Amino acid sequence: MSAVMITRKVTRKWEKLPGKNTFCCDGRVMMGRQKGVFYLTLFLIVGTCSLFFAFECPYLAVHLSPAIPVFAVLLFVFVMAMLLRTSFSDPGVLPRALPEEANFIEMEIEAANGNVMAGQRPPPRIKNVQINNQIVKLKYCYTCKIFRPPRASHCSICDNCVDRFDHHCPWVGNCVGKRNYRYFYLFTLSLSLLTIYIFAFNIVHVVLRSVDSGFVNTIKETPGTVLEVLVCFFTLWSVVGLTGFHTYLISLNQTTNEDIKGSWSGKNRVQNPYSHKSIIKNCCEVLCSPTYPSVLDRRGVMLEDLSSPTPSDASAASTHQSSNPVSQTTKSSAPLIPNEHTPDEAKPGIGSGTQKSTSSPKEEKPPSPTSPNAVAPAVIKESSH
Amino acid sequence: MATEFHNLQELRHSASLANKVFIQRDYTDGTVCKFQTKFPSELDSRIERTLFEDTVKMLNNYYAEAEKIGGQSYIEGCLACLTVYLVFLCIETRYDKVLKKISRYIQEQNEKVYAPRGLLITDPIERGMRVIEISVYEDRGSSGSSSGSSTTSSSGR
């Protein structure tokens, strides 16, 4: 070994992942691209609860019961934990196909299509599979170069295929998919309870205090109450409605994406092949199934060193692929074959090495303006292919 | 005709990658993780059909065990929910435990069955649980007929 220290900068796999996600804490945290609405959600929840603890809780703890603020704290902690868990976890992103796999699939498609006459459009890339006596069409994703598994969909905001894609939620700042759907549901459920709780006790507080000192004085003493009631009132309708909607979807074992598209609406005798035909079994599958692992391996170390290669290193590098064949393709973002669907940011990333080198979240320019619908918090974003 | 290797080390040092075969997922039972047991024609001359099918069936059994919705998954789910999912900082999920078992099984199969036949299985988790990638190796000292196919697979790297 030479006497010179070869410094290895540890590059983790998250830095080379394609797609438009933001990573924090050296790959431990994974979010979608646009985080502004997420910060708003945080601000609203933390702000409203702070006002509640500051203005109402002292009075209620003394005049009614100290259990009231205690339960509020527990509920608040649960809501925040579920929100952060939903926002920061991998929703079930499917990694893109490596070149060999992509070529293999292309060859299979060409073999299946046979000869296409010049000038004719090739047939759409669709695979049919039979699931529970129902024909399900698997579409080919031109960005990820895979046939999407059933119930997976490509999110154009995050530019990833996500397994059991539900929707991309701007309030949470992340996609909702197989791995974080139950946290999202528990978040909306607990937030509904928290909103109802704060709203109810605000009313109780105002009534009790008004009996003693009159309504106008009460508002003067606790001005936060007005703000809280306003926020809770508007939040109630949207969040409780959303919780109800998702409870309905869970009982039928459907995703928001399928519901919007009408995949299993029942016309042409098309039925949901994933439903167990029993509400309890459907709920159990969605909420009590095992926690799926992330297949992204964000914090895995990539075998790269930035020192100048010595002769021994060069020969080691050339035999690198045969020296460790099982993990030889550690670069999960091996060069994409650019096509019209490849985002422009990914193209120069080939081999340049520092596509996402900073761990601080930086806002990337969104290519198209996305305005979350203020009435329906859930926004479905899916590319047309 | 089949190239003989004594162990994985020899495979790595004296063989070159000729081809890769991808075993796709079998979705007939829904979205559970299950791989097709159809024997690919590229492996016809390399390995016996029964050995291959046994490996894939064993893997499918492991994945079915990991994804089983039953008593243990309920307990795990309820406990996790009550502790606000902090319990996963201390204990491993059942799925992770089974994934470790799968990784050990694949390693063992590679050493005992596949490497001696010039093949190598990649753990599906490294390919997003989409495919089982089987790398087909040719002895470097063998005839030049393998070099044609090896260039097509190495050009993409």
Coordinates of C-alpha atoms in Angstrom, one line a residue:
Chain A
M1 CA 0.0 0.0 0.0
S2 CA 1.3 3.4 -0.8
A3 CA 2.1 5.8 2.0
V4 CA -0.3 8.4 0.7
M5 CA -3.7 8.3 2.3
I6 CA -6.4 7.7 -0.2
T7 CA -9.3 9.7 1.0
R8 CA -12.6 8.2 0.2
K9 CA -15.6 10.4 0.1
V10 CA -18.5 8.2 1.1
T11 CA -21.1 8.5 -1.5
R12 CA -24.4 7.1 -0.5
K13 CA -26.9 5.7 -3.0
W14 CA -29.5 8.4 -2.3
E15 CA -27.3 10.9 -4.0
K16 CA -27.5 9.1 -7.3
L17 CA -31.1 8.2 -7.3
P18 CA -33.1 9.5 -10.3
G19 CA -36.4 11.1 -9.7
K20 CA -37.2 14.5 -8.1
N21 CA -37.2 13.7 -4.4
T22 CA -35.5 15.7 -1.7
F23 CA -33.4 13.9 0.8
C24 CA -32.3 15.1 4.2
C25 CA -30.2 13.8 7.1
D26 CA -27.9 11.9 4.7
G27 CA -30.6 9.9 3.1
R28 CA -32.7 9.1 6.2
V29 CA -35.5 11.5 5.2
M30 CA -37.1 11.3 1.8
M31 CA -39.7 13.8 0.6
G32 CA -41.3 15.1 -2.5
R33 CA -40.2 18.1 -4.4
Q34 CA -42.5 20.9 -3.3
K35 CA -42.6 21.4 0.4
G36 CA -44.3 24.8 0.8
V37 CA -47.7 23.4 1.6
F38 CA -46.2 20.9 4.0
Y39 CA -44.7 23.7 6.0
L40 CA -48.1 25.4 6.0
T41 CA -49.6 22.2 7.4
L42 CA -47.0 22.1 10.1
F43 CA -47.6 25.7 10.9
L44 CA -51.3 25.3 11.2
I45 CA -51.2 22.3 13.4
V46 CA -48.4 23.5 15.7
G47 CA -49.8 27.0 15.8
T48 CA -53.4 26.1 16.6
C49 CA -52.3 23.6 19.3
S50 CA -50.0 26.2 20.8
L51 CA -52.8 28.6 21.1
F52 CA -55.0 25.9 22.6
F53 CA -52.4 25.0 25.2
A54 CA -51.7 28.7 26.0
F55 CA -55.2 30.0 26.3
E56 CA -57.7 27.3 26.9
C57 CA -55.9 24.6 28.8
P58 CA -55.0 26.5 32.0
Y59 CA -58.6 27.4 32.5
L60 CA -60.0 24.0 31.6
A61 CA -57.5 22.1 33.7
V62 CA -58.5 24.1 36.7
H63 CA -62.2 24.3 36.2
L64 CA -62.9 20.9 34.5
S65 CA -60.2 18.3 34.6
P66 CA -56.5 18.1 34.1
A67 CA -57.0 15.2 31.9
I68 CA -58.1 17.5 29.1
P69 CA -54.7 19.0 28.3
V70 CA -53.0 15.7 28.9
F71 CA -55.2 14.0 26.3
A72 CA -54.7 16.9 24.0
V73 CA -50.9 16.5 24.3
L74 CA -51.1 12.8 23.5
L75 CA -53.3 13.4 20.5
F76 CA -51.0 16.2 19.3
V77 CA -47.9 14.0 19.6
F78 CA -49.7 11.2 17.7
V79 CA -50.7 13.6 14.9
M80 CA -47.2 15.0 14.5
A81 CA -45.6 11.6 14.5
M82 CA -48.0 10.3 11.8
L83 CA -47.5 13.4 9.7
L84 CA -43.7 13.2 9.9
R85 CA -43.8 9.5 9.3
T86 CA -45.9 10.0 6.2
S87 CA -43.9 12.9 4.9
F88 CA -40.4 11.5 5.5
S89 CA -40.8 7.9 4.5
D90 CA -40.4 6.2 1.2
P91 CA -43.9 5.7 -0.2
G92 CA -42.9 2.5 -2.0
V93 CA -40.8 3.9 -4.9
L94 CA -39.9 1.3 -7.5
P95 CA -36.3 1.7 -8.7
R96 CA -35.8 2.2 -12.4
A97 CA -34.6 -0.7 -14.5
L98 CA -30.9 -1.1 -15.0
P99 CA -29.7 -1.2 -18.6
E100 CA -29.6 -5.0 -18.8
E101 CA -33.1 -5.4 -17.5
A102 CA -34.4 -2.6 -19.7
N103 CA -32.8 -4.3 -22.8
F104 CA -34.2 -7.6 -21.8
I105 CA -37.7 -6.2 -21.6
E106 CA -37.3 -4.3 -24.9
M107 CA -36.3 -7.6 -26.6
E108 CA -39.3 -9.3 -25.1
I109 CA -41.6 -6.5 -26.4
E110 CA -40.1 -6.7 -29.9
A111 CA -40.4 -10.4 -30.0
A112 CA -44.0 -10.1 -28.9
N113 CA -44.9 -7.4 -31.4
G114 CA -43.3 -9.0 -34.4
N115 CA -42.5 -6.9 -37.4
V116 CA -44.0 -3.4 -37.5
M117 CA -44.5 -2.0 -41.0
A118 CA -42.5 1.2 -41.7
G119 CA -44.6 4.2 -41.0
Q120 CA -47.0 2.4 -38.7
R121 CA -47.1 3.2 -35.0
P122 CA -46.0 0.3 -32.9
P123 CA -48.7 -1.2 -30.7
P124 CA -48.9 0.2 -27.1
R125 CA -46.8 -1.6 -24.6
I126 CA -49.3 -3.5 -22.5
K127 CA -49.1 -6.8 -20.7
N128 CA -52.2 -8.6 -19.6
V129 CA -52.2 -10.7 -16.5
Q130 CA -55.1 -12.5 -14.9
I131 CA -55.6 -11.8 -11.2
N132 CA -58.5 -13.5 -9.5
N133 CA -60.3 -14.2 -12.8
Q134 CA -60.0 -10.6 -13.9
I135 CA -57.8 -9.3 -16.7
V136 CA -55.5 -6.5 -15.5
K137 CA -53.5 -4.5 -17.9
L138 CA -49.9 -3.7 -16.9
K139 CA -48.7 -0.6 -18.6
Y140 CA -45.1 0.1 -19.6
C141 CA -43.4 3.1 -18.0
Y142 CA -41.2 4.9 -20.5
T143 CA -39.3 6.7 -17.8
C144 CA -38.6 3.8 -15.5
K145 CA -38.3 1.3 -18.3
I146 CA -40.4 -1.3 -16.6
F147 CA -43.8 -2.8 -16.8
R148 CA -45.5 -1.3 -13.8
P149 CA -46.7 -3.9 -11.3
P150 CA -50.5 -3.9 -10.7
R151 CA -51.7 -0.9 -8.7
A152 CA -48.4 0.9 -9.3
S153 CA -48.4 4.3 -11.0
H154 CA -45.9 6.9 -12.0
C155 CA -46.0 10.2 -10.1
S156 CA -45.0 13.0 -12.3
I157 CA -44.2 15.4 -9.4
C158 CA -41.7 13.0 -7.9
D159 CA -40.9 11.3 -11.2
N160 CA -41.0 7.9 -9.7
C161 CA -43.1 4.8 -10.1
V162 CA -44.8 4.1 -6.8
D163 CA -46.2 0.8 -5.7
R164 CA -49.9 0.9 -4.8
F165 CA -50.0 4.5 -5.7
D166 CA -52.8 6.4 -3.9
H167 CA -52.1 10.0 -4.7
H168 CA -49.5 12.7 -4.3
C169 CA -50.5 14.8 -1.3
P170 CA -49.1 18.3 -1.3
W171 CA -50.2 18.9 2.4
V172 CA -47.9 16.1 3.4
G173 CA -45.3 16.9 0.8
N174 CA -44.9 13.3 -0.4
C175 CA -46.6 10.6 -2.4
V176 CA -48.9 8.3 -0.6
G177 CA -48.3 4.7 -1.6
K178 CA -48.0 1.2 -0.2
R179 CA -45.5 1.9 2.5
N180 CA -47.0 5.0 4.0
Y181 CA -50.7 4.8 3.3
R182 CA -51.6 3.6 6.8
Y183 CA -49.6 6.5 8.4
F184 CA -51.5 8.9 6.1
Y185 CA -54.8 7.4 7.1
L186 CA -53.9 7.5 10.8
F187 CA -52.8 11.1 10.3
T188 CA -56.1 12.2 8.8
L189 CA -58.0 10.2 11.4
S190 CA -56.1 11.6 14.4
L191 CA -56.2 15.1 12.9
S192 CA -59.9 14.9 12.6
L193 CA -60.1 13.8 16.3
L194 CA -57.8 16.6 17.3
T195 CA -59.7 19.2 15.4
I196 CA -63.0 18.1 16.8
Y197 CA -61.5 18.0 20.3
I198 CA -60.0 21.5 20.1
F199 CA -63.2 22.9 18.5
A200 CA -65.4 21.3 21.2
F201 CA -63.3 22.5 24.1
N202 CA -63.1 25.9 22.6
I203 CA -66.8 26.1 22.7
V204 CA -67.0 24.7 26.2
H205 CA -64.4 27.2 27.4
V206 CA -66.1 30.1 25.9
V207 CA -69.4 29.1 27.4
L208 CA -68.0 28.5 30.8
R209 CA -66.1 31.7 30.9
S210 CA -69.0 33.7 29.5
V211 CA -71.1 32.5 32.3
D212 CA -68.6 34.1 34.7
S213 CA -67.4 37.2 33.0
G214 CA -69.6 37.7 29.9
F215 CA -68.9 36.9 26.3
V216 CA -67.0 40.1 25.2
N217 CA -64.6 39.9 28.2
T218 CA -63.9 36.2 27.4
I219 CA -62.9 37.1 23.9
K220 CA -60.7 39.9 25.2
E221 CA -59.0 37.6 27.7
T222 CA -58.4 34.7 25.3
P223 CA -58.1 36.2 21.8
G224 CA -56.6 33.0 20.5
T225 CA -59.9 31.3 20.7
V226 CA -61.3 33.1 17.7
L227 CA -58.4 32.1 15.6
E228 CA -58.6 28.5 16.7
V229 CA -62.3 28.3 16.1
L230 CA -61.8 29.6 12.6
V231 CA -59.0 27.2 11.7
C232 CA -60.8 24.3 13.2
F233 CA -64.1 25.1 11.5
F234 CA -62.5 25.1 8.0
T235 CA -60.2 22.1 8.8
L236 CA -63.1 20.0 10.1
W237 CA -65.0 19.9 6.8
S238 CA -62.0 19.0 4.7
V239 CA -60.1 16.6 7.0
V240 CA -63.2 14.8 8.3
G241 CA -64.4 14.5 4.8
L242 CA -61.1 13.1 3.6
T243 CA -61.0 10.6 6.5
G244 CA -64.5 9.4 5.6
F245 CA -63.5 9.1 2.0
H246 CA -60.4 7.0 2.8
T247 CA -62.3 4.8 5.2
Y248 CA -64.7 4.1 2.3
L249 CA -61.7 3.3 0.1
I250 CA -60.1 1.0 2.7
S251 CA -63.3 -0.9 3.2
L252 CA -63.3 -1.6 -0.6
N253 CA -59.5 -2.1 -0.9
Q254 CA -59.2 0.6 -3.5
T255 CA -56.8 3.4 -4.1
T256 CA -57.7 7.0 -4.7
N257 CA -56.1 6.6 -8.1
E258 CA -58.3 3.7 -9.0
D259 CA -61.4 5.5 -7.7
I260 CA -60.7 8.6 -9.7
K261 CA -60.1 6.6 -12.9
G262 CA -63.1 4.4 -12.3
S263 CA -61.0 1.3 -12.8
W264 CA -63.4 -0.9 -10.8
S265 CA -66.6 1.0 -11.2
G266 CA -68.5 -2.1 -12.2
K267 CA -69.2 -1.3 -15.9
N268 CA -68.4 -4.0 -18.3
R269 CA -68.6 -6.4 -15.3
V270 CA -65.2 -5.2 -14.2
Q271 CA -64.7 -5.9 -10.5
N272 CA -61.9 -5.1 -8.1
P273 CA -59.7 -8.2 -8.1
Y274 CA -57.9 -7.1 -4.9
S275 CA -61.0 -6.9 -2.7
H276 CA -61.6 -9.7 -0.3
K277 CA -65.3 -9.1 -0.5
S278 CA -65.4 -8.5 3.2
I279 CA -65.0 -5.1 4.9
I280 CA -63.1 -6.5 7.8
K281 CA -60.6 -8.4 5.7
N282 CA -60.0 -5.4 3.5
C283 CA -59.4 -3.2 6.5
C284 CA -57.0 -5.8 7.9
E285 CA -55.1 -6.0 4.7
V286 CA -54.6 -2.3 4.4
L287 CA -54.0 -1.4 8.0
C288 CA -52.6 -4.5 9.6
S289 CA -50.4 -6.0 6.9
P290 CA -46.7 -6.3 7.6
T291 CA -44.6 -3.2 7.2
Y292 CA -43.0 -3.4 3.8
P293 CA -39.3 -2.7 3.5
S294 CA -38.0 0.1 1.3
V295 CA -36.2 -1.3 -1.8
L296 CA -34.3 1.9 -2.4
D297 CA -31.5 1.3 0.1
R298 CA -30.9 5.1 0.3
R299 CA -28.1 4.9 2.8
G300 CA -26.1 2.1 1.1
V301 CA -22.6 3.1 0.3
M302 CA -21.6 3.4 -3.3
L303 CA -18.2 1.9 -4.0
E304 CA -16.5 5.0 -5.3
D305 CA -13.4 6.8 -4.3
L306 CA -12.4 10.2 -5.6
S307 CA -8.6 9.8 -5.3
S308 CA -6.4 9.7 -8.4
P309 CA -6.3 6.0 -9.5
T310 CA -2.9 4.3 -8.9
P311 CA -2.1 1.4 -11.3
S312 CA -3.3 -1.1 -8.7
D313 CA -6.5 0.9 -8.3
A314 CA -7.1 1.0 -12.1
S315 CA -6.9 -2.7 -12.4
A316 CA -9.1 -3.1 -9.4
A317 CA -11.6 -0.8 -11.0
S318 CA -11.7 -2.7 -14.2
T319 CA -12.2 -6.0 -12.5
H320 CA -14.6 -4.4 -10.1
Q321 CA -17.6 -5.9 -11.9
S322 CA -16.3 -9.4 -11.8
S323 CA -14.8 -9.1 -8.3
N324 CA -18.2 -8.6 -6.7
P325 CA -20.8 -9.7 -9.1
V326 CA -23.7 -9.9 -6.7
S327 CA -23.5 -6.2 -5.9
Q328 CA -21.7 -5.1 -9.0
T329 CA -24.5 -2.8 -10.1
T330 CA -24.4 -0.6 -7.0
K331 CA -25.3 2.5 -9.0
S332 CA -29.0 2.2 -9.0
S333 CA -29.1 5.2 -11.3
A334 CA -27.0 3.7 -14.1
P335 CA -27.2 5.8 -17.2
L336 CA -30.7 6.3 -18.4
I337 CA -31.3 5.9 -22.1
P338 CA -32.6 9.5 -22.7
N339 CA -35.9 9.7 -24.5
E340 CA -38.5 12.4 -24.8
H341 CA -39.8 11.5 -21.3
T342 CA -36.5 11.7 -19.5
P343 CA -36.5 14.9 -17.4
D344 CA -33.8 17.3 -18.5
E345 CA -32.2 17.3 -15.0
A346 CA -31.5 13.6 -15.3
K347 CA -29.7 13.7 -18.6
P348 CA -26.5 15.5 -17.5
G349 CA -26.4 13.5 -14.3
I350 CA -24.9 10.6 -16.2
G351 CA -21.5 9.9 -14.7
S352 CA -21.1 13.5 -13.3
G353 CA -21.4 12.2 -9.8
T354 CA -22.8 15.1 -7.9
Q355 CA -26.4 15.4 -9.0
K356 CA -27.8 15.6 -5.5
S357 CA -24.7 16.1 -3.4
T358 CA -26.1 18.6 -0.9
S359 CA -28.1 17.2 1.9
S360 CA -29.9 20.4 2.6
P361 CA -33.3 20.5 1.0
K362 CA -33.2 22.9 -1.9
E363 CA -36.2 23.9 -3.9
E364 CA -35.9 22.8 -7.5
K365 CA -37.6 24.8 -10.2
P366 CA -40.9 23.0 -10.9
P367 CA -41.3 22.6 -14.7
S368 CA -45.0 23.2 -14.6
P369 CA -47.0 25.1 -12.1
T370 CA -49.0 22.9 -9.8
S371 CA -51.6 24.5 -7.7
P372 CA -53.1 22.3 -5.0
N373 CA -56.8 22.6 -5.1
A374 CA -57.8 24.3 -2.0
V375 CA -61.1 22.4 -1.6
A376 CA -59.8 18.9 -2.1
P377 CA -56.5 18.5 -0.4
A378 CA -55.6 15.3 -2.4
V379 CA -54.2 16.0 -5.8
I380 CA -53.7 13.2 -8.3
K381 CA -50.7 13.7 -10.4
E382 CA -50.0 11.0 -12.9
S383 CA -48.2 11.1 -16.2
S384 CA -50.3 10.4 -19.2
H385 CA -48.2 7.4 -20.3
Chain B
M1 CA -19.5 -28.8 -22.0
A2 CA -20.5 -27.0 -18.8
T3 CA -17.8 -24.9 -17.4
E4 CA -16.7 -26.1 -14.0
F5 CA -15.9 -23.8 -11.1
H6 CA -15.0 -24.9 -7.6
N7 CA -16.3 -21.9 -5.7
L8 CA -17.5 -18.3 -6.0
Q9 CA -13.9 -17.0 -5.7
E10 CA -12.9 -18.9 -8.8
L11 CA -16.0 -17.7 -10.6
R12 CA -15.2 -14.1 -9.9
H13 CA -11.6 -14.2 -11.0
S14 CA -11.6 -16.4 -14.0
A15 CA -15.1 -15.9 -15.6
S16 CA -16.6 -13.1 -17.6
L17 CA -20.2 -12.2 -17.7
A18 CA -21.9 -13.6 -20.8
N19 CA -25.6 -12.9 -20.3
K20 CA -28.3 -12.1 -17.7
V21 CA -31.6 -13.8 -17.4
F22 CA -34.5 -12.1 -15.6
I23 CA -37.2 -14.1 -13.9
Q24 CA -40.3 -11.9 -13.8
R25 CA -42.9 -11.6 -11.1
D26 CA -46.0 -13.8 -11.1
Y27 CA -49.1 -11.6 -10.5
T28 CA -51.8 -14.3 -10.8
D29 CA -52.3 -14.2 -7.0
G30 CA -52.5 -10.5 -6.7
T31 CA -49.8 -8.1 -5.6
V32 CA -48.0 -10.5 -3.2
C33 CA -44.4 -11.1 -4.0
K34 CA -44.1 -14.2 -6.1
F35 CA -41.9 -15.2 -9.0
Q36 CA -42.6 -17.2 -12.1
T37 CA -41.3 -20.8 -11.9
K38 CA -41.2 -21.1 -15.7
F39 CA -37.8 -22.4 -16.6
P40 CA -36.1 -20.0 -19.0
S41 CA -34.6 -21.5 -22.1
E42 CA -31.3 -19.7 -21.7
L43 CA -30.5 -21.8 -18.7
D44 CA -31.4 -25.1 -20.5
S45 CA -27.8 -26.2 -20.8
R46 CA -26.6 -24.8 -17.5
I47 CA -28.7 -26.2 -14.8
E48 CA -31.3 -28.8 -14.1
R49 CA -34.9 -27.7 -14.2
T50 CA -35.8 -29.2 -10.8
L51 CA -33.0 -27.4 -9.0
F52 CA -34.0 -24.1 -10.5
E53 CA -37.7 -24.6 -9.7
D54 CA -36.9 -25.6 -6.2
T55 CA -34.9 -22.4 -5.6
V56 CA -37.7 -20.2 -7.0
K57 CA -40.4 -22.1 -5.0
M58 CA -38.4 -21.7 -1.8
L59 CA -38.0 -18.0 -2.4
N60 CA -41.7 -17.7 -3.1
N61 CA -42.4 -19.5 0.2
Y62 CA -40.2 -17.1 2.1
Y63 CA -41.9 -14.1 0.6
A64 CA -45.3 -15.6 1.4
E65 CA -44.2 -16.1 5.0
A66 CA -43.0 -12.5 5.2
E67 CA -46.3 -11.1 3.8
K68 CA -48.6 -13.3 5.7
I69 CA -51.4 -11.4 7.3
G70 CA -52.1 -13.2 10.5
G71 CA -51.8 -13.1 14.3
Q72 CA -48.2 -11.9 14.3
S73 CA -48.7 -9.1 11.9
Y74 CA -51.7 -7.8 13.9
I75 CA -49.7 -7.8 17.1
E76 CA -46.8 -6.1 15.4
G77 CA -49.1 -3.5 13.8
C78 CA -51.0 -2.7 17.0
L79 CA -47.9 -2.5 19.1
A80 CA -46.3 -0.2 16.6
C81 CA -49.3 2.0 16.4
L82 CA -49.5 2.3 20.2
T83 CA -45.9 3.2 20.5
V84 CA -46.2 5.7 17.6
Y85 CA -44.0 3.4 15.5
L86 CA -41.0 4.1 17.8
V87 CA -40.8 0.4 18.5
F88 CA -39.2 -0.1 15.1
L89 CA -36.1 1.7 16.4
C90 CA -35.6 -1.2 18.8
I91 CA -36.9 -4.3 17.0
E92 CA -36.8 -5.6 13.5
T93 CA -39.9 -6.0 11.5
R94 CA -40.9 -9.5 10.6
Y95 CA -40.4 -8.7 6.9
D96 CA -36.8 -7.6 7.6
K97 CA -36.1 -10.8 9.5
V98 CA -37.4 -12.9 6.6
L99 CA -35.4 -10.8 4.1
K100 CA -32.2 -11.7 6.0
K101 CA -33.2 -15.3 5.8
I102 CA -33.7 -15.0 2.1
S103 CA -30.3 -13.3 1.7
R104 CA -28.6 -16.2 3.5
Y105 CA -30.5 -18.7 1.5
I106 CA -29.5 -17.1 -1.8
Q107 CA -25.9 -17.0 -0.7
E108 CA -26.0 -20.6 0.2
Q109 CA -27.6 -21.5 -3.1
N110 CA -25.0 -19.5 -5.0
E111 CA -22.2 -21.3 -3.2
K112 CA -23.6 -24.8 -3.5
V113 CA -25.6 -25.0 -6.6
Y114 CA -25.2 -22.0 -8.9
A115 CA -21.6 -21.0 -8.8
P116 CA -20.3 -24.5 -9.7
R117 CA -22.5 -24.2 -12.8
G118 CA -21.2 -20.8 -13.7
L119 CA -24.4 -18.9 -12.6
L120 CA -25.1 -16.3 -9.9
I121 CA -28.4 -15.2 -8.5
T122 CA -28.9 -11.6 -7.4
D123 CA -31.1 -11.0 -4.4
P124 CA -34.4 -9.6 -5.8
I125 CA -34.4 -6.8 -3.2
E126 CA -31.5 -5.2 -5.0
R127 CA -33.6 -5.0 -8.1
G128 CA -36.7 -3.5 -6.4
M129 CA -38.3 -7.0 -5.9
R130 CA -39.2 -6.9 -9.5
V131 CA -37.0 -9.7 -11.0
I132 CA -34.6 -12.4 -10.0
E133 CA -31.5 -11.7 -12.0
I134 CA -29.4 -14.7 -12.9
S135 CA -26.0 -13.8 -14.3
V136 CA -24.6 -16.4 -16.7
Y137 CA -20.8 -16.6 -16.7
E138 CA -18.5 -18.1 -19.2
D139 CA -15.0 -19.2 -18.5
R140 CA -12.5 -16.6 -19.9
G141 CA -10.4 -19.3 -21.3
S142 CA -13.3 -20.8 -23.2
S143 CA -14.1 -20.4 -26.9
G144 CA -14.6 -17.0 -28.5
S145 CA -18.2 -17.7 -29.2
S146 CA -19.1 -16.3 -25.8
S147 CA -17.4 -13.0 -26.5
G148 CA -20.1 -11.8 -28.9
S149 CA -22.8 -12.0 -26.3
S150 CA -20.7 -10.6 -23.5
T151 CA -20.0 -7.4 -25.4
T152 CA -23.8 -6.6 -25.7
S153 CA -24.3 -7.0 -22.0
S154 CA -21.2 -5.0 -21.0
S155 CA -21.8 -2.1 -23.3
G156 CA -24.6 -0.8 -21.2
R157 CA -22.4 -0.4 -18.2

